[in-house]
mmCIF file of C-alpha atoms in Angstrom:
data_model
loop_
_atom_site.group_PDB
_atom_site.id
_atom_site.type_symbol
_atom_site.label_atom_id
_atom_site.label_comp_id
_atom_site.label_asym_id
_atom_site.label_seq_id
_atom_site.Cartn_x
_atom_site.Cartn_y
_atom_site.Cartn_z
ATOM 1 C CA UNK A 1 228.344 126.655 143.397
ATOM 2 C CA UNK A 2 231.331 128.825 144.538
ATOM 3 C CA UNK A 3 231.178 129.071 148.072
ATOM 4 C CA UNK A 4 228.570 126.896 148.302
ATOM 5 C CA UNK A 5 228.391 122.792 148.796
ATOM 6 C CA UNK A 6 225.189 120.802 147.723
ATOM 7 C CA UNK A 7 223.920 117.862 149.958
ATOM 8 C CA UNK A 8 222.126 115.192 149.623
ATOM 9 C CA UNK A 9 219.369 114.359 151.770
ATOM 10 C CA UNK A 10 217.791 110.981 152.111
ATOM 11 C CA UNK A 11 213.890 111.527 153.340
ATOM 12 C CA UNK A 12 211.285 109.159 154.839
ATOM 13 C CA UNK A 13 207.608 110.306 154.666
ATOM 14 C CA UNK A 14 203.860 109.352 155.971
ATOM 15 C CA UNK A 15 202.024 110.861 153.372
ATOM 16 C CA UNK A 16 198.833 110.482 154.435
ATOM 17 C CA UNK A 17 198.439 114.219 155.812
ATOM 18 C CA UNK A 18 200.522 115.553 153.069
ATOM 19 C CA UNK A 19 198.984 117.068 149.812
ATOM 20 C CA UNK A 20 202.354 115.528 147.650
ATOM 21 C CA UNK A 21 205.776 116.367 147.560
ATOM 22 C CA UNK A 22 205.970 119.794 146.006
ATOM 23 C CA UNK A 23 204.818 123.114 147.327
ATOM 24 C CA UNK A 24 201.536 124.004 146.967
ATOM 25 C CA UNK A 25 199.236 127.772 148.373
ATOM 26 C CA UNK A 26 197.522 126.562 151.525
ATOM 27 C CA UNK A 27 198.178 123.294 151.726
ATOM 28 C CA UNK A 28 200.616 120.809 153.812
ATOM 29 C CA UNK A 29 203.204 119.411 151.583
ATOM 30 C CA UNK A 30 206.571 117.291 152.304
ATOM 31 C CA UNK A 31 208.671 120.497 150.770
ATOM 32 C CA UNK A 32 207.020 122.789 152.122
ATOM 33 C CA UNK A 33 207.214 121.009 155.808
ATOM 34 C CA UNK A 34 211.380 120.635 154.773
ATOM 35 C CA UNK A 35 211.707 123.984 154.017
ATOM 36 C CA UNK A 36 210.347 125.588 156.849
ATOM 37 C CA UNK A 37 212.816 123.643 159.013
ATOM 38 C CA UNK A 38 215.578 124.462 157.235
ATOM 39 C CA UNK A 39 214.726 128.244 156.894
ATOM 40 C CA UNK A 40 213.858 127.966 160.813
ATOM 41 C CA UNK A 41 217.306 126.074 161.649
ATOM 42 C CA UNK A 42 219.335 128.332 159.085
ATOM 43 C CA UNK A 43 217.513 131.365 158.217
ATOM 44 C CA UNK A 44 215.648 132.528 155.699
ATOM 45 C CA UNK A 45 216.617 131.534 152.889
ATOM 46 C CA UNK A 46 220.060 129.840 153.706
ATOM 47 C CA UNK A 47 219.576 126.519 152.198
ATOM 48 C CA UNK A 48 218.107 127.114 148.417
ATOM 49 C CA UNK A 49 217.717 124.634 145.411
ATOM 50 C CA UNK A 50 215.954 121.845 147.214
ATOM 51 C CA UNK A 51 214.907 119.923 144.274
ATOM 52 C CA UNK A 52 213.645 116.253 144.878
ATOM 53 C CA UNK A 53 214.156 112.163 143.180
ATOM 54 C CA UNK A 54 210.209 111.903 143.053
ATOM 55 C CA UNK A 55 207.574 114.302 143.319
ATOM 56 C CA UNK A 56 204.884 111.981 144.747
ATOM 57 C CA UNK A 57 201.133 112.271 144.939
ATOM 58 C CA UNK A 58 199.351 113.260 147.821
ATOM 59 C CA UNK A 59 198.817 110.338 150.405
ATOM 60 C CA UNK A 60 201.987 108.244 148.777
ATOM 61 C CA UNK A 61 204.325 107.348 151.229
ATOM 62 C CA UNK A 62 208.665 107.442 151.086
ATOM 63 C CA UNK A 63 211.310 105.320 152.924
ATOM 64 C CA UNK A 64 213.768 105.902 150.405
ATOM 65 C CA UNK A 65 213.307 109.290 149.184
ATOM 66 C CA UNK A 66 216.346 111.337 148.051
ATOM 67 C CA UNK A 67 216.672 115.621 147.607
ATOM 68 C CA UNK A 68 219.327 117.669 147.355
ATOM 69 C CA UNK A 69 219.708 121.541 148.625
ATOM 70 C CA UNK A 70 222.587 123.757 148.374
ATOM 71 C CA UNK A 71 224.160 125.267 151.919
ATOM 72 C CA UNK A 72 227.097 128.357 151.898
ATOM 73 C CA UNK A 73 230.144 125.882 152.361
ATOM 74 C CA UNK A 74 231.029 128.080 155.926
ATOM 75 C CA UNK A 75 227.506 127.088 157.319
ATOM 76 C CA UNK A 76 227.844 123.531 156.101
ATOM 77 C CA UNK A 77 231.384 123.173 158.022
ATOM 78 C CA UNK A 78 229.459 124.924 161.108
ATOM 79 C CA UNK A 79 226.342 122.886 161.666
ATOM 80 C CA UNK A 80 227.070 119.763 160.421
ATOM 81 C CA UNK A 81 227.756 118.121 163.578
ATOM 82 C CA UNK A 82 224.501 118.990 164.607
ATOM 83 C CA UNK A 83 222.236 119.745 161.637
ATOM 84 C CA UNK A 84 220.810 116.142 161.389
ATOM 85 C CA UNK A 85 219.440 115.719 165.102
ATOM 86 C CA UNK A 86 218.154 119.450 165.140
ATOM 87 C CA UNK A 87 216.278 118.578 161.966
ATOM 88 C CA UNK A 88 214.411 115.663 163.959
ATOM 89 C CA UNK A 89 213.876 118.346 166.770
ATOM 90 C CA UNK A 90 212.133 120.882 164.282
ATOM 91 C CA UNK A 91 210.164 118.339 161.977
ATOM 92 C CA UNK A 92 206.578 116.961 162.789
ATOM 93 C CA UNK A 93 206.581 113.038 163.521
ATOM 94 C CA UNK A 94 205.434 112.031 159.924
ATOM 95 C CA UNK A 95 208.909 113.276 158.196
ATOM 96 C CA UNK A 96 212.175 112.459 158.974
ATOM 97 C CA UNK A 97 215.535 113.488 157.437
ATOM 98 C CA UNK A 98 218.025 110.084 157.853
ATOM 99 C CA UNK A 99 220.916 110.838 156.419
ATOM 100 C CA UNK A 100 222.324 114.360 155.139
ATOM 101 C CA UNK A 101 225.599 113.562 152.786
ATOM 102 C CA UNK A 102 227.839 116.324 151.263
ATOM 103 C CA UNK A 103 228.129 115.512 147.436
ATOM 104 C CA UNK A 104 230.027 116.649 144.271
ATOM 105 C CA UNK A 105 228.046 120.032 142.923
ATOM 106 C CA UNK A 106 227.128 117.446 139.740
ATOM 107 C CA UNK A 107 224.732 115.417 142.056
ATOM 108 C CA UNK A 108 221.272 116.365 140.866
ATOM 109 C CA UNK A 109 218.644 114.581 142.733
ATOM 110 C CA UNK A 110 216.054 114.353 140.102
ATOM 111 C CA UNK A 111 218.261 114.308 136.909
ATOM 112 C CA UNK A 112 221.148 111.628 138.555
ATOM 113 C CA UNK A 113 218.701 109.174 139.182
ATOM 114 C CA UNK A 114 218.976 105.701 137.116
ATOM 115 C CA UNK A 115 216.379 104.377 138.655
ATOM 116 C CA UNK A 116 213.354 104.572 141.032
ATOM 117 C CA UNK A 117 211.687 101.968 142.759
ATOM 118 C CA UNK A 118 208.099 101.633 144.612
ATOM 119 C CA UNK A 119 205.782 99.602 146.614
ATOM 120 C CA UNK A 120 202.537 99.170 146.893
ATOM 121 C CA UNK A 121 200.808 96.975 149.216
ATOM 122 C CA UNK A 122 197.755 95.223 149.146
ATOM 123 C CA UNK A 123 195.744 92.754 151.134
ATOM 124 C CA UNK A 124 192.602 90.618 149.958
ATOM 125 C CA UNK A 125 191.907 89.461 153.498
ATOM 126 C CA UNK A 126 187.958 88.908 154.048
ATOM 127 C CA UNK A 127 187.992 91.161 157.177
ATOM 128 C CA UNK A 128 190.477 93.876 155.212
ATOM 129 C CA UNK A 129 193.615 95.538 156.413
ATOM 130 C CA UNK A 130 195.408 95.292 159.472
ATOM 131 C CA UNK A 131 194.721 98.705 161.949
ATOM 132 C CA UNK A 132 197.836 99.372 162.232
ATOM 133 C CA UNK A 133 198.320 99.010 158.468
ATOM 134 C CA UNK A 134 195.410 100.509 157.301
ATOM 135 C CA UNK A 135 196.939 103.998 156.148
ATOM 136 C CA UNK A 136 199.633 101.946 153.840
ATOM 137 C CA UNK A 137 197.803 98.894 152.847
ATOM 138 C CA UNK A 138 194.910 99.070 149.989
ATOM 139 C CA UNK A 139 192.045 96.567 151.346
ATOM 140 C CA UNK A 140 191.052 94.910 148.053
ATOM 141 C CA UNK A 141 187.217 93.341 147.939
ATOM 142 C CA UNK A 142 187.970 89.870 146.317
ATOM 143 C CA UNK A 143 190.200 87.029 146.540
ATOM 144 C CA UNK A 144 193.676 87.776 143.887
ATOM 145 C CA UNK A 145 195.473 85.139 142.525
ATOM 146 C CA UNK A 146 199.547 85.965 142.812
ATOM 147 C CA UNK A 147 200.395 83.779 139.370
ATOM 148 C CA UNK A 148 197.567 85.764 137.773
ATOM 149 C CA UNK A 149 199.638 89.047 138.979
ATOM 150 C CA UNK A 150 202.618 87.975 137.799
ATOM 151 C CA UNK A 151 201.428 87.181 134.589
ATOM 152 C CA UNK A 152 199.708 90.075 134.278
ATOM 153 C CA UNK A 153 202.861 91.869 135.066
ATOM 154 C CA UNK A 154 205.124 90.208 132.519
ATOM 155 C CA UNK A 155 204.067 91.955 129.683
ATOM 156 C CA UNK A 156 204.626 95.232 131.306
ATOM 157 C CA UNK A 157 208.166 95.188 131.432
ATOM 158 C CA UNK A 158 210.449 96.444 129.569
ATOM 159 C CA UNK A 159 210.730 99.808 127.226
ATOM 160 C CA UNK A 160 207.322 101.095 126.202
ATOM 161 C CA UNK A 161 205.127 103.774 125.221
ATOM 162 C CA UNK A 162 203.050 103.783 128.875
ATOM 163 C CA UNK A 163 200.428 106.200 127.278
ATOM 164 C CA UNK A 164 197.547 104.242 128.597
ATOM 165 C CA UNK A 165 198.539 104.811 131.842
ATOM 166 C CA UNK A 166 199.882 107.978 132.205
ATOM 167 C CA UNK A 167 198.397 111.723 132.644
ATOM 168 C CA UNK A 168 199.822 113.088 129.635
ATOM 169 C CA UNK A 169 201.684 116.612 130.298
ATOM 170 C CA UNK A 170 202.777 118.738 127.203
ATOM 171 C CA UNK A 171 205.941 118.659 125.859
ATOM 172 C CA UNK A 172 206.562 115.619 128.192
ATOM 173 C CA UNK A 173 206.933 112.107 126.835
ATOM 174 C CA UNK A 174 205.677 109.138 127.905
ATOM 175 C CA UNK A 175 208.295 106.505 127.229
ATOM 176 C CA UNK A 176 209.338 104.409 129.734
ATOM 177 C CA UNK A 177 211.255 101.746 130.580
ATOM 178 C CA UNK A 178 210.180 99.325 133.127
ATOM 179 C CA UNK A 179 212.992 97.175 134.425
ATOM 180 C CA UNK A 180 211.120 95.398 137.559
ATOM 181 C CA UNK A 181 207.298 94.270 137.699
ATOM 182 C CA UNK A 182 206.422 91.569 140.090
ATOM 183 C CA UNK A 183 204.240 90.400 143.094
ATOM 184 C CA UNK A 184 205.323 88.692 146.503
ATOM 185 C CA UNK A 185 202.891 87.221 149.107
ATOM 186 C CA UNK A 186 204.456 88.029 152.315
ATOM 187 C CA UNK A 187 204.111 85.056 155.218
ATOM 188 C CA UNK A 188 201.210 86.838 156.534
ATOM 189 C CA UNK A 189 199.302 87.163 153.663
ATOM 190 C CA UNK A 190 200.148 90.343 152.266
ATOM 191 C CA UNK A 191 200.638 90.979 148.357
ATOM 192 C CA UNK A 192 203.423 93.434 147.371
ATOM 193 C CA UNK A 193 204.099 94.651 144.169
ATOM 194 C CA UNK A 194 207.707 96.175 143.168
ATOM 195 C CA UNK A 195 207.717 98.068 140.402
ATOM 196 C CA UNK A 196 211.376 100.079 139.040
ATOM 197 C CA UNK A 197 212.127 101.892 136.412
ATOM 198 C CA UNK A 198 214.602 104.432 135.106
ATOM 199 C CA UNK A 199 211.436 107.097 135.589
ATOM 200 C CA UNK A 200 207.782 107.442 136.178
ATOM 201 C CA UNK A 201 204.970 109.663 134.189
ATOM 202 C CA UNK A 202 202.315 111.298 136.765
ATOM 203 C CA UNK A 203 199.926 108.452 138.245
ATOM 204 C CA UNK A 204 201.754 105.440 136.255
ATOM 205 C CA UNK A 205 202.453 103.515 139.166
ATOM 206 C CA UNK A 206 198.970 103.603 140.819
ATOM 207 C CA UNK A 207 197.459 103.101 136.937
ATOM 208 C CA UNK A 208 199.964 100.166 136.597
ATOM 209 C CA UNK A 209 198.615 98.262 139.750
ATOM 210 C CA UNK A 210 194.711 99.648 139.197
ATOM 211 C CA UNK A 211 195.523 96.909 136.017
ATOM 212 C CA UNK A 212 196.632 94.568 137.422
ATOM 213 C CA UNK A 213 194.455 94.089 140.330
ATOM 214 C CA UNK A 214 191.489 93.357 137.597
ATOM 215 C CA UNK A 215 193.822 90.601 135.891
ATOM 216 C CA UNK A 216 194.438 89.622 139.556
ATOM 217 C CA UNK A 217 191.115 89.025 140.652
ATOM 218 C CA UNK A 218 190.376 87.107 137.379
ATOM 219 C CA UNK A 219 187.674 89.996 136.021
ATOM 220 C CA UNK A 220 190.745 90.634 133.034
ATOM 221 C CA UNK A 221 192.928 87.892 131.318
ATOM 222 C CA UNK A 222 196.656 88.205 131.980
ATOM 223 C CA UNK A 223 197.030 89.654 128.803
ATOM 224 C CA UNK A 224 194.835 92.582 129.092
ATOM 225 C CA UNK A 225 197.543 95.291 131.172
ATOM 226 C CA UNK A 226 200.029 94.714 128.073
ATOM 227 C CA UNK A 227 197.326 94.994 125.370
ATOM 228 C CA UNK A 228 196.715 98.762 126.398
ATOM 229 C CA UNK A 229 200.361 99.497 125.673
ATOM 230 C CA UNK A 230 199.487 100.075 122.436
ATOM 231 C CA UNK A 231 197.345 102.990 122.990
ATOM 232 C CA UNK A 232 198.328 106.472 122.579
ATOM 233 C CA UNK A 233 196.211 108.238 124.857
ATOM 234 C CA UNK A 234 195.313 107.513 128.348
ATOM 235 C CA UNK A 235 192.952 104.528 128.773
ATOM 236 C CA UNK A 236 189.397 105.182 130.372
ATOM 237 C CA UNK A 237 189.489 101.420 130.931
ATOM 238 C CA UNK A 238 192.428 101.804 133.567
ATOM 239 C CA UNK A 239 191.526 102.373 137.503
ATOM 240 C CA UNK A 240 194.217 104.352 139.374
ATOM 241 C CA UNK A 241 194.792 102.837 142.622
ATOM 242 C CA UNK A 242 194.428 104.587 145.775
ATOM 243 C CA UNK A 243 197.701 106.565 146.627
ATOM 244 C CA UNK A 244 197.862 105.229 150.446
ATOM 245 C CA UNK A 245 198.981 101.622 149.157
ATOM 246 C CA UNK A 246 202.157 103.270 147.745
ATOM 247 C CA UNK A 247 205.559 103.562 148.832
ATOM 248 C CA UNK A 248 208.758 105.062 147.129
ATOM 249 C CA UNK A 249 211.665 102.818 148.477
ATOM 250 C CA UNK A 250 214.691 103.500 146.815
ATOM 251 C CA UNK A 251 216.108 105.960 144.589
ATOM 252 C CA UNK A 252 219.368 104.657 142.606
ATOM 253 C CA UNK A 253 222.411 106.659 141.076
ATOM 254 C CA UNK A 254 225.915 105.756 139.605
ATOM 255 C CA UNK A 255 228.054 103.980 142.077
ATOM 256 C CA UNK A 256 230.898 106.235 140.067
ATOM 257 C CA UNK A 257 230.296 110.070 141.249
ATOM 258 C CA UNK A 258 231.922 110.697 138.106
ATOM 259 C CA UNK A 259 229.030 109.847 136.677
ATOM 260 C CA UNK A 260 226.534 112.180 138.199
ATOM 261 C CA UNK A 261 226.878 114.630 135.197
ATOM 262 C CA UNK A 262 226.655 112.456 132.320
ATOM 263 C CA UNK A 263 224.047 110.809 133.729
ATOM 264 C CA UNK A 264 221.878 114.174 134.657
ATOM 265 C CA UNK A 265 222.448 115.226 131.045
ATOM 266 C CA UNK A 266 221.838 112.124 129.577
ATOM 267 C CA UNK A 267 218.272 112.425 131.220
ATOM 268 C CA UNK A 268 217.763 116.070 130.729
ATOM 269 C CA UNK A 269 217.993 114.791 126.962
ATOM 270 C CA UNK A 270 215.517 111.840 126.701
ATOM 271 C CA UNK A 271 212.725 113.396 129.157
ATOM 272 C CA UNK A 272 212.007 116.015 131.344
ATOM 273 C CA UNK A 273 210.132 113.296 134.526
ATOM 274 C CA UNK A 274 206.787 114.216 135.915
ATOM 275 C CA UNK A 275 205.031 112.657 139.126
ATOM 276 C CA UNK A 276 204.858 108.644 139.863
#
């Protein structure tokens, strides 16, 4: 990092038109979008190591995304006046950059992370969702009962082996722990489901909710979500849930920068994260 300074940048998304987070051949990704207005604002090439909190799915949405990328310290002092409202000049409507925060060179984005936390919304309105909802709101086909969420829910949380409702990756493991899992009804009807934890396997989130929809709609007991925890392979019984009900909201780190290193090693130790 000599010479150079990292920031943090903290990234909102509409991901319906994006194929995920990370950078794929041919297609239209949130990365890929970032990293052609940085090399356009910069140069080619300027701003390097832009490594992300979250890789998300294609067609999840962010409000609370967080990335870093490292800048030449001289460039930094020279556009940072500016570099945040010529980012909203260069960027297409669905992304925007909100905040772009100088760090310590210890802040990893992915590694730092205690904790990341999603939404998903979901409505069981006869007539469906919204209009102007209908791109982040899941339109479910029967009436769901929030205690029968909730309980459904409860068992979830907590540290597990989330096999059942992960796509296993090699060498990756699949222990999790879970440290938020409930429903709201909103005043117009809505059902939201927060779900945090200190990290999230690929599809876990969307498999989580694909649970506990059944429970919720009374075609499972309560009980059944937790009763898959104790398989060790991914269940065939377990619907993922449609990506554009899904939101990442907030990403959290130590309040102590001190703490970004220990932290980033401590994780680097227990599990190497994959997609939520």
């Amino acid at each position: 990092m000599d010479g150079r300074t990292r920031l943090r940048l903290d990234v909102s998304y509409d991901g319906t038109d994006f194929s995920g987070w990370a950078v794929q051949p041919d297609r239209r990704t949130v990365a890929g979008v970032l990293g052609e207005a940085l090399d356009l604002l910069l140069g080619a090439g300027i701003a390097t190591g832009l490594t992300v909190a979250g890789r998300t799915d294609a067609g999840v949405h962010a409000t609370g995304q967080v990335c870093h990328v490292d800048l030449p310290s001289d460039v930094w002092r020279e556009r940072e006046p500016t570099l945040l409202r010529r980012l909203a000049r260069l960027l297409p409507g669905d992304v925007r950059v909100r905040a772009v925060t100088e760090v310590p060179a210890e802040f990893d984005a992915r590694f730092s992370a205690t904790f990341r936390r999603y939404e998903y919304r979901v409505t069981d309105a006869p007539y469906g969702a919204e209009p102007l909802q209908r791109h982040l709101t899941l339109a479910w086909p029967r009436p769901l009962d929030l205690a029968a969420l909730n309980a459904a829910s409860a068992g979830l949380v907590g540290e597990h082996d989330f096999a059942a409702y992960c796509r296993r990756k090699e060498n990756a493991t699949t222990l999790r722990e879970v440290t938020r899992l409930d429903w709201r009804r909103e005043p117009d009807g809505l059902l939201v489901a927060t779900v945090q934890a200190d990290a999230f396997c690929q599809a876990m989130v969307r498999s989580l909710v694909g649970a506990m929809l059944v429970a919720g709609d009374g075609r499972r007991p309560a009980e059944w979500p937790a009763s898959l925890l104790s398989h060790r392979e991914r269940s065939s019984h377990v619907t993922v849930a449609p990506a554009h009900g899904l939101t990442l909201v907030a990403v959290g780190y130590p309040e102590d920068p001190a703490g970004y290193a220990q932290r980033a090693e401590l994780t680097r130790r227990l599990r190497v994260p994959a997609e939520a």
